[in-house]
């Protein structure tokens, strides 16, 4: 399984989302490759991804950028809330 | 991997600002003062928010201001600015902001390991409030998990 964490410029915030998504997956006993991407590169980065993680703020831009890509877009409010990220991933995967 | 240093020069406590642009500019000023970036970097951090929105407000009360690597980044660095009065950035869930962390990286790949360490400190619920109330740079570094010798 592949998950892509996306932010505007592909550093900083997407890196935090990536590490906390990995922690959430670990707690759920799941394994996945989690990549980080910037918004301009998301269509290519998410071509073979099942899930795209991003902020509420960026979700419509992400949806627009990926077009017909079938990856599910999950919106995260608090990037440091591993429980929130885990609950949303579990809902999506379960 | 250790965090970049967070010297006193990179910390501004209880700053008064009128709006989010001024708050980001203070983070830019701290990065310049600590030798991490040139002054143009503040404009690029503001431009990221103007282009993509307030997504940099990644947790309640906390903004992570940053821009891409560029020639105005002298070396990777962190800065922390706490605001005397919170200001809205325009985020649907996490406004208003009381703490701005400024981040400058010289390489998009190599910063992930130390950002993970920074994430460790912030995974503690209530940390943003405690940082906002910190009265000294030493106290702030301790909250973020820095070994306080030379702020590194």
PDB file of C-alpha atoms in Angstrom:
ATOM      1  CA  UNK A   1       0.000   0.000   0.000  1.00  0.00           C
ATOM      2  CA  UNK A   2       1.194   3.500  -0.770  1.00  0.00           C
ATOM      3  CA  UNK A   3       0.177   6.703   0.980  1.00  0.00           C
ATOM      4  CA  UNK A   4       1.256  10.201  -0.056  1.00  0.00           C
ATOM      5  CA  UNK A   5       1.366  13.137   2.367  1.00  0.00           C
ATOM      6  CA  UNK A   6       1.052  16.385   0.451  1.00  0.00           C
ATOM      7  CA  UNK A   7       1.649  20.028   1.329  1.00  0.00           C
ATOM      8  CA  UNK A   8       2.236  23.217  -0.613  1.00  0.00           C
ATOM      9  CA  UNK A   9       5.995  23.029  -1.026  1.00  0.00           C
ATOM     10  CA  UNK A  10       6.814  19.412  -0.094  1.00  0.00           C
ATOM     11  CA  UNK A  11       8.939  20.163   2.960  1.00  0.00           C
ATOM     12  CA  UNK A  12       8.236  20.736   6.636  1.00  0.00           C
ATOM     13  CA  UNK A  13       4.519  20.139   6.947  1.00  0.00           C
ATOM     14  CA  UNK A  14       4.382  17.124   4.630  1.00  0.00           C
ATOM     15  CA  UNK A  15       7.384  15.650   6.458  1.00  0.00           C
ATOM     16  CA  UNK A  16       5.551  15.986   9.783  1.00  0.00           C
ATOM     17  CA  UNK A  17       2.434  14.428   8.298  1.00  0.00           C
ATOM     18  CA  UNK A  18       4.546  11.578   6.886  1.00  0.00           C
ATOM     19  CA  UNK A  19       6.223  10.722  10.201  1.00  0.00           C
ATOM     20  CA  UNK A  20       2.966  10.916  12.151  1.00  0.00           C
ATOM     21  CA  UNK A  21       1.132   8.803   9.561  1.00  0.00           C
ATOM     22  CA  UNK A  22       3.882   6.179   9.941  1.00  0.00           C
ATOM     23  CA  UNK A  23       3.401   6.272  13.717  1.00  0.00           C
ATOM     24  CA  UNK A  24      -0.363   5.901  13.322  1.00  0.00           C
ATOM     25  CA  UNK A  25       0.056   2.928  10.954  1.00  0.00           C
ATOM     26  CA  UNK A  26       2.511   1.337  13.349  1.00  0.00           C
ATOM     27  CA  UNK A  27       0.008   1.581  16.211  1.00  0.00           C
ATOM     28  CA  UNK A  28      -2.651   0.008  13.972  1.00  0.00           C
ATOM     29  CA  UNK A  29      -0.263  -2.799  13.053  1.00  0.00           C
ATOM     30  CA  UNK A  30      -0.344  -1.833   9.383  1.00  0.00           C
ATOM     31  CA  UNK A  31       2.509  -1.291   6.990  1.00  0.00           C
ATOM     32  CA  UNK A  32       2.586   1.078   4.039  1.00  0.00           C
ATOM     33  CA  UNK A  33       5.049   3.224   2.142  1.00  0.00           C
ATOM     34  CA  UNK A  34       4.410   6.845   3.052  1.00  0.00           C
ATOM     35  CA  UNK A  35       5.898   9.429   0.699  1.00  0.00           C
ATOM     36  CA  UNK A  36       5.853  13.221   0.943  1.00  0.00           C
ATOM     37  CA  UNK A  37       5.031  15.411  -2.050  1.00  0.00           C
ATOM     38  CA  UNK A  38       4.460  19.029  -2.924  1.00  0.00           C
ATOM     39  CA  UNK A  39       1.180  20.113  -4.475  1.00  0.00           C
ATOM     40  CA  UNK A  40       2.552  20.649  -8.002  1.00  0.00           C
ATOM     41  CA  UNK A  41       3.927  17.076  -7.986  1.00  0.00           C
ATOM     42  CA  UNK A  42       0.938  15.325  -6.425  1.00  0.00           C
ATOM     43  CA  UNK A  43      -0.607  13.937  -9.623  1.00  0.00           C
ATOM     44  CA  UNK A  44       2.592  12.013 -10.427  1.00  0.00           C
ATOM     45  CA  UNK A  45       3.363  11.107  -6.804  1.00  0.00           C
ATOM     46  CA  UNK A  46      -0.134   9.725  -6.202  1.00  0.00           C
ATOM     47  CA  UNK A  47      -0.474   7.806  -9.480  1.00  0.00           C
ATOM     48  CA  UNK A  48      -0.076   4.455  -7.694  1.00  0.00           C
ATOM     49  CA  UNK A  49      -1.191   5.542  -4.212  1.00  0.00           C
ATOM     50  CA  UNK A  50      -4.299   4.353  -2.355  1.00  0.00           C
ATOM     51  CA  UNK A  51      -4.520   7.281   0.034  1.00  0.00           C
ATOM     52  CA  UNK A  52      -3.542  10.954  -0.073  1.00  0.00           C
ATOM     53  CA  UNK A  53      -3.179  12.710   3.279  1.00  0.00           C
ATOM     54  CA  UNK A  54      -3.447  16.485   3.342  1.00  0.00           C
ATOM     55  CA  UNK A  55      -4.876  19.416   5.279  1.00  0.00           C
ATOM     56  CA  UNK A  56      -8.467  20.598   5.049  1.00  0.00           C
ATOM     57  CA  UNK A  57      -7.054  23.789   3.572  1.00  0.00           C
ATOM     58  CA  UNK A  58      -5.417  22.027   0.628  1.00  0.00           C
ATOM     59  CA  UNK A  59      -7.951  19.285  -0.057  1.00  0.00           C
ATOM     60  CA  UNK A  60      -9.834  20.974  -2.882  1.00  0.00           C
ATOM     61  CA  UNK A  61      -6.589  21.934  -4.628  1.00  0.00           C
ATOM     62  CA  UNK A  62      -5.395  18.337  -4.235  1.00  0.00           C
ATOM     63  CA  UNK A  63      -8.697  16.992  -5.593  1.00  0.00           C
ATOM     64  CA  UNK A  64      -8.369  19.285  -8.581  1.00  0.00           C
ATOM     65  CA  UNK A  65      -4.730  18.322  -9.165  1.00  0.00           C
ATOM     66  CA  UNK A  66      -5.237  14.541  -9.090  1.00  0.00           C
ATOM     67  CA  UNK A  67      -8.282  14.623 -11.374  1.00  0.00           C
ATOM     68  CA  UNK A  68      -9.465  11.092 -12.111  1.00  0.00           C
ATOM     69  CA  UNK A  69      -6.893   9.453  -9.887  1.00  0.00           C
ATOM     70  CA  UNK A  70      -8.700   7.000  -7.610  1.00  0.00           C
ATOM     71  CA  UNK A  71      -6.697   7.616  -4.476  1.00  0.00           C
ATOM     72  CA  UNK A  72      -8.839   8.510  -1.502  1.00  0.00           C
ATOM     73  CA  UNK A  73      -8.174  11.961  -0.052  1.00  0.00           C
ATOM     74  CA  UNK A  74      -8.103  12.154   3.753  1.00  0.00           C
ATOM     75  CA  UNK A  75      -8.166  15.579   5.413  1.00  0.00           C
ATOM     76  CA  UNK A  76      -6.186  16.019   8.623  1.00  0.00           C
ATOM     77  CA  UNK A  77      -6.924  18.932  11.002  1.00  0.00           C
ATOM     78  CA  UNK A  78      -4.131  18.480  13.545  1.00  0.00           C
ATOM     79  CA  UNK A  79      -0.900  17.132  12.056  1.00  0.00           C
ATOM     80  CA  UNK A  80       0.385  16.173  15.500  1.00  0.00           C
ATOM     81  CA  UNK A  81      -2.690  14.211  16.540  1.00  0.00           C
ATOM     82  CA  UNK A  82      -1.631  10.619  15.838  1.00  0.00           C
ATOM     83  CA  UNK A  83      -5.006   9.392  17.147  1.00  0.00           C
ATOM     84  CA  UNK A  84      -6.901  11.548  14.636  1.00  0.00           C
ATOM     85  CA  UNK A  85      -4.669  10.377  11.781  1.00  0.00           C
ATOM     86  CA  UNK A  86      -4.957   6.735  12.898  1.00  0.00           C
ATOM     87  CA  UNK A  87      -8.759   6.869  13.251  1.00  0.00           C
ATOM     88  CA  UNK A  88      -9.135   8.353   9.766  1.00  0.00           C
ATOM     89  CA  UNK A  89      -6.765   5.812   8.216  1.00  0.00           C
ATOM     90  CA  UNK A  90      -8.573   2.964   9.974  1.00  0.00           C
ATOM     91  CA  UNK A  91     -11.952   4.149   8.701  1.00  0.00           C
ATOM     92  CA  UNK A  92     -10.556   4.359   5.207  1.00  0.00           C
ATOM     93  CA  UNK A  93      -8.845   0.981   5.268  1.00  0.00           C
ATOM     94  CA  UNK A  94     -11.436  -0.947   7.264  1.00  0.00           C
TER      95      UNK A  94
ATOM     96  CA  UNK B   1      19.936  13.069  13.808  1.00  0.00           C
ATOM     97  CA  UNK B   2      19.872  16.171  15.959  1.00  0.00           C
ATOM     98  CA  UNK B   3      17.757  19.257  15.496  1.00  0.00           C
ATOM     99  CA  UNK B   4      19.415  22.366  14.069  1.00  0.00           C
ATOM    100  CA  UNK B   5      20.540  24.712  16.857  1.00  0.00           C
ATOM    101  CA  UNK B   6      17.990  27.042  18.412  1.00  0.00           C
ATOM    102  CA  UNK B   7      20.132  29.853  19.833  1.00  0.00           C
ATOM    103  CA  UNK B   8      18.698  32.801  21.757  1.00  0.00           C
ATOM    104  CA  UNK B   9      18.901  34.836  18.537  1.00  0.00           C
ATOM    105  CA  UNK B  10      16.378  32.477  16.925  1.00  0.00           C
ATOM    106  CA  UNK B  11      13.794  32.917  19.693  1.00  0.00           C
ATOM    107  CA  UNK B  12      11.406  35.875  20.071  1.00  0.00           C
ATOM    108  CA  UNK B  13       9.014  35.726  23.022  1.00  0.00           C
ATOM    109  CA  UNK B  14       5.779  37.656  23.533  1.00  0.00           C
ATOM    110  CA  UNK B  15       5.991  39.634  20.298  1.00  0.00           C
ATOM    111  CA  UNK B  16       3.182  42.048  19.409  1.00  0.00           C
ATOM    112  CA  UNK B  17       1.979  41.777  15.800  1.00  0.00           C
ATOM    113  CA  UNK B  18      -1.065  43.071  13.945  1.00  0.00           C
ATOM    114  CA  UNK B  19      -1.610  40.218  11.516  1.00  0.00           C
ATOM    115  CA  UNK B  20      -0.298  36.900  10.191  1.00  0.00           C
ATOM    116  CA  UNK B  21       2.069  38.525   7.718  1.00  0.00           C
ATOM    117  CA  UNK B  22       3.769  40.416  10.527  1.00  0.00           C
ATOM    118  CA  UNK B  23       3.939  37.182  12.554  1.00  0.00           C
ATOM    119  CA  UNK B  24       5.663  35.342   9.685  1.00  0.00           C
ATOM    120  CA  UNK B  25       7.967  38.305   9.172  1.00  0.00           C
ATOM    121  CA  UNK B  26       9.069  38.038  12.826  1.00  0.00           C
ATOM    122  CA  UNK B  27       9.953  34.367  12.222  1.00  0.00           C
ATOM    123  CA  UNK B  28      11.945  35.533   9.176  1.00  0.00           C
ATOM    124  CA  UNK B  29      13.697  38.160  11.284  1.00  0.00           C
ATOM    125  CA  UNK B  30      14.700  35.494  13.833  1.00  0.00           C
ATOM    126  CA  UNK B  31      16.059  33.237  11.071  1.00  0.00           C
ATOM    127  CA  UNK B  32      18.120  36.133   9.687  1.00  0.00           C
ATOM    128  CA  UNK B  33      19.360  37.108  13.146  1.00  0.00           C
ATOM    129  CA  UNK B  34      20.534  33.561  13.883  1.00  0.00           C
ATOM    130  CA  UNK B  35      22.378  33.370  10.546  1.00  0.00           C
ATOM    131  CA  UNK B  36      20.148  30.801   8.864  1.00  0.00           C
ATOM    132  CA  UNK B  37      18.620  32.841   6.039  1.00  0.00           C
ATOM    133  CA  UNK B  38      18.792  36.141   4.210  1.00  0.00           C
ATOM    134  CA  UNK B  39      15.958  38.623   4.586  1.00  0.00           C
ATOM    135  CA  UNK B  40      14.259  37.603   1.289  1.00  0.00           C
ATOM    136  CA  UNK B  41      13.301  34.282   2.879  1.00  0.00           C
ATOM    137  CA  UNK B  42      10.552  35.971   4.935  1.00  0.00           C
ATOM    138  CA  UNK B  43       8.893  37.162   1.726  1.00  0.00           C
ATOM    139  CA  UNK B  44       8.996  33.628   0.325  1.00  0.00           C
ATOM    140  CA  UNK B  45       7.407  32.185   3.486  1.00  0.00           C
ATOM    141  CA  UNK B  46       4.588  34.726   3.127  1.00  0.00           C
ATOM    142  CA  UNK B  47       4.239  33.904  -0.580  1.00  0.00           C
ATOM    143  CA  UNK B  48       3.705  30.191   0.240  1.00  0.00           C
ATOM    144  CA  UNK B  49       0.699  31.089   2.415  1.00  0.00           C
ATOM    145  CA  UNK B  50      -0.627  33.547  -0.163  1.00  0.00           C
ATOM    146  CA  UNK B  51      -0.403  30.843  -2.840  1.00  0.00           C
ATOM    147  CA  UNK B  52      -1.607  27.752  -0.964  1.00  0.00           C
ATOM    148  CA  UNK B  53      -3.592  29.135   1.974  1.00  0.00           C
ATOM    149  CA  UNK B  54      -3.194  28.768   5.710  1.00  0.00           C
ATOM    150  CA  UNK B  55      -2.411  25.039   5.621  1.00  0.00           C
ATOM    151  CA  UNK B  56       0.814  25.844   7.500  1.00  0.00           C
ATOM    152  CA  UNK B  57      -1.336  26.151  10.645  1.00  0.00           C
ATOM    153  CA  UNK B  58      -0.864  22.450  11.297  1.00  0.00           C
ATOM    154  CA  UNK B  59      -2.218  22.212  14.851  1.00  0.00           C
ATOM    155  CA  UNK B  60      -4.384  24.416  17.081  1.00  0.00           C
ATOM    156  CA  UNK B  61      -2.449  27.632  17.719  1.00  0.00           C
ATOM    157  CA  UNK B  62       0.677  26.555  15.812  1.00  0.00           C
ATOM    158  CA  UNK B  63       1.938  27.713  12.421  1.00  0.00           C
ATOM    159  CA  UNK B  64       4.957  26.129  10.739  1.00  0.00           C
ATOM    160  CA  UNK B  65       6.171  28.884   8.410  1.00  0.00           C
ATOM    161  CA  UNK B  66       8.539  27.717   5.701  1.00  0.00           C
ATOM    162  CA  UNK B  67       9.440  27.924   2.018  1.00  0.00           C
ATOM    163  CA  UNK B  68      11.354  25.782  -0.442  1.00  0.00           C
ATOM    164  CA  UNK B  69      15.138  25.520  -0.292  1.00  0.00           C
ATOM    165  CA  UNK B  70      16.735  28.445  -2.163  1.00  0.00           C
ATOM    166  CA  UNK B  71      19.796  30.689  -2.426  1.00  0.00           C
ATOM    167  CA  UNK B  72      18.467  32.800   0.465  1.00  0.00           C
ATOM    168  CA  UNK B  73      18.947  29.808   2.814  1.00  0.00           C
ATOM    169  CA  UNK B  74      22.491  29.957   4.208  1.00  0.00           C
ATOM    170  CA  UNK B  75      22.044  26.852   6.363  1.00  0.00           C
ATOM    171  CA  UNK B  76      19.140  24.869   7.757  1.00  0.00           C
ATOM    172  CA  UNK B  77      17.574  26.495  10.751  1.00  0.00           C
ATOM    173  CA  UNK B  78      14.690  26.788  13.160  1.00  0.00           C
ATOM    174  CA  UNK B  79      13.199  29.849  14.807  1.00  0.00           C
ATOM    175  CA  UNK B  80      10.390  30.135  17.353  1.00  0.00           C
ATOM    176  CA  UNK B  81       8.219  33.228  17.811  1.00  0.00           C
ATOM    177  CA  UNK B  82       5.518  33.457  20.476  1.00  0.00           C
ATOM    178  CA  UNK B  83       2.830  36.110  20.089  1.00  0.00           C
ATOM    179  CA  UNK B  84       1.569  38.335  22.884  1.00  0.00           C
ATOM    180  CA  UNK B  85      -1.881  38.309  21.277  1.00  0.00           C
ATOM    181  CA  UNK B  86      -2.996  35.456  19.000  1.00  0.00           C
ATOM    182  CA  UNK B  87      -3.647  36.294  15.330  1.00  0.00           C
ATOM    183  CA  UNK B  88      -5.830  34.467  12.781  1.00  0.00           C
ATOM    184  CA  UNK B  89      -4.151  33.009   9.689  1.00  0.00           C
ATOM    185  CA  UNK B  90      -7.434  32.029   8.027  1.00  0.00           C
ATOM    186  CA  UNK B  91      -7.388  28.321   8.942  1.00  0.00           C
ATOM    187  CA  UNK B  92     -10.798  26.606   9.332  1.00  0.00           C
ATOM    188  CA  UNK B  93      -9.874  24.623  12.492  1.00  0.00           C
ATOM    189  CA  UNK B  94      -6.614  25.741  14.037  1.00  0.00           C
ATOM    190  CA  UNK B  95      -6.847  29.535  14.350  1.00  0.00           C
ATOM    191  CA  UNK B  96      -5.851  31.716  16.125  1.00  0.00           C
ATOM    192  CA  UNK B  97      -2.077  31.247  16.120  1.00  0.00           C
ATOM    193  CA  UNK B  98       0.039  31.874  19.215  1.00  0.00           C
ATOM    194  CA  UNK B  99       3.271  30.149  18.197  1.00  0.00           C
ATOM    195  CA  UNK B 100       5.075  30.470  14.861  1.00  0.00           C
ATOM    196  CA  UNK B 101       7.883  28.040  14.133  1.00  0.00           C
ATOM    197  CA  UNK B 102      10.051  29.207  11.238  1.00  0.00           C
ATOM    198  CA  UNK B 103      11.800  26.489   9.272  1.00  0.00           C
ATOM    199  CA  UNK B 104      14.524  26.835   6.647  1.00  0.00           C
ATOM    200  CA  UNK B 105      16.034  23.808   4.931  1.00  0.00           C
ATOM    201  CA  UNK B 106      18.750  23.572   2.328  1.00  0.00           C
ATOM    202  CA  UNK B 107      17.733  20.134   1.074  1.00  0.00           C
ATOM    203  CA  UNK B 108      14.183  18.806   0.835  1.00  0.00           C
ATOM    204  CA  UNK B 109      15.135  15.167   1.553  1.00  0.00           C
ATOM    205  CA  UNK B 110      17.614  15.522   4.375  1.00  0.00           C
ATOM    206  CA  UNK B 111      15.413  17.360   6.815  1.00  0.00           C
ATOM    207  CA  UNK B 112      12.860  14.588   7.331  1.00  0.00           C
ATOM    208  CA  UNK B 113      14.799  12.892  10.146  1.00  0.00           C
ATOM    209  CA  UNK B 114      15.086  15.966  12.309  1.00  0.00           C
ATOM    210  CA  UNK B 115      11.554  17.083  11.547  1.00  0.00           C
ATOM    211  CA  UNK B 116      10.528  13.711  13.022  1.00  0.00           C
ATOM    212  CA  UNK B 117      12.306  14.715  16.202  1.00  0.00           C
ATOM    213  CA  UNK B 118      10.527  18.056  16.220  1.00  0.00           C
ATOM    214  CA  UNK B 119       7.245  16.175  15.720  1.00  0.00           C
ATOM    215  CA  UNK B 120       8.010  14.147  18.864  1.00  0.00           C
ATOM    216  CA  UNK B 121       7.966  17.277  21.000  1.00  0.00           C
ATOM    217  CA  UNK B 122       4.748  18.555  19.444  1.00  0.00           C
ATOM    218  CA  UNK B 123       2.910  15.237  19.740  1.00  0.00           C
ATOM    219  CA  UNK B 124       2.484  16.131  23.420  1.00  0.00           C
ATOM    220  CA  UNK B 125      -0.983  17.652  23.814  1.00  0.00           C
ATOM    221  CA  UNK B 126      -0.817  21.036  25.502  1.00  0.00           C
ATOM    222  CA  UNK B 127       2.721  21.743  24.315  1.00  0.00           C
ATOM    223  CA  UNK B 128       1.657  24.712  22.162  1.00  0.00           C
ATOM    224  CA  UNK B 129       0.101  26.438  25.190  1.00  0.00           C
ATOM    225  CA  UNK B 130       3.199  25.808  27.291  1.00  0.00           C
ATOM    226  CA  UNK B 131       5.473  27.150  24.541  1.00  0.00           C
ATOM    227  CA  UNK B 132       3.255  30.229  24.164  1.00  0.00           C
ATOM    228  CA  UNK B 133       3.701  30.915  27.885  1.00  0.00           C
ATOM    229  CA  UNK B 134       7.474  30.282  28.015  1.00  0.00           C
ATOM    230  CA  UNK B 135       9.276  33.216  29.586  1.00  0.00           C
ATOM    231  CA  UNK B 136      12.881  32.428  28.683  1.00  0.00           C
ATOM    232  CA  UNK B 137      14.708  30.834  25.736  1.00  0.00           C
ATOM    233  CA  UNK B 138      16.019  28.149  28.121  1.00  0.00           C
ATOM    234  CA  UNK B 139      12.484  27.203  29.130  1.00  0.00           C
ATOM    235  CA  UNK B 140      11.386  27.066  25.500  1.00  0.00           C
ATOM    236  CA  UNK B 141      14.321  24.880  24.455  1.00  0.00           C
ATOM    237  CA  UNK B 142      13.594  22.496  27.322  1.00  0.00           C
ATOM    238  CA  UNK B 143       9.957  22.166  26.180  1.00  0.00           C
ATOM    239  CA  UNK B 144      11.135  21.282  22.674  1.00  0.00           C
ATOM    240  CA  UNK B 145      13.594  18.697  23.927  1.00  0.00           C
ATOM    241  CA  UNK B 146      16.815  20.561  23.263  1.00  0.00           C
ATOM    242  CA  UNK B 147      19.907  19.819  25.256  1.00  0.00           C
ATOM    243  CA  UNK B 148      20.522  23.365  26.438  1.00  0.00           C
ATOM    244  CA  UNK B 149      24.289  23.583  25.930  1.00  0.00           C
ATOM    245  CA  UNK B 150      24.630  26.158  23.129  1.00  0.00           C
ATOM    246  CA  UNK B 151      21.016  25.535  22.193  1.00  0.00           C
ATOM    247  CA  UNK B 152      21.940  22.495  20.104  1.00  0.00           C
TER     248      UNK B 152
END
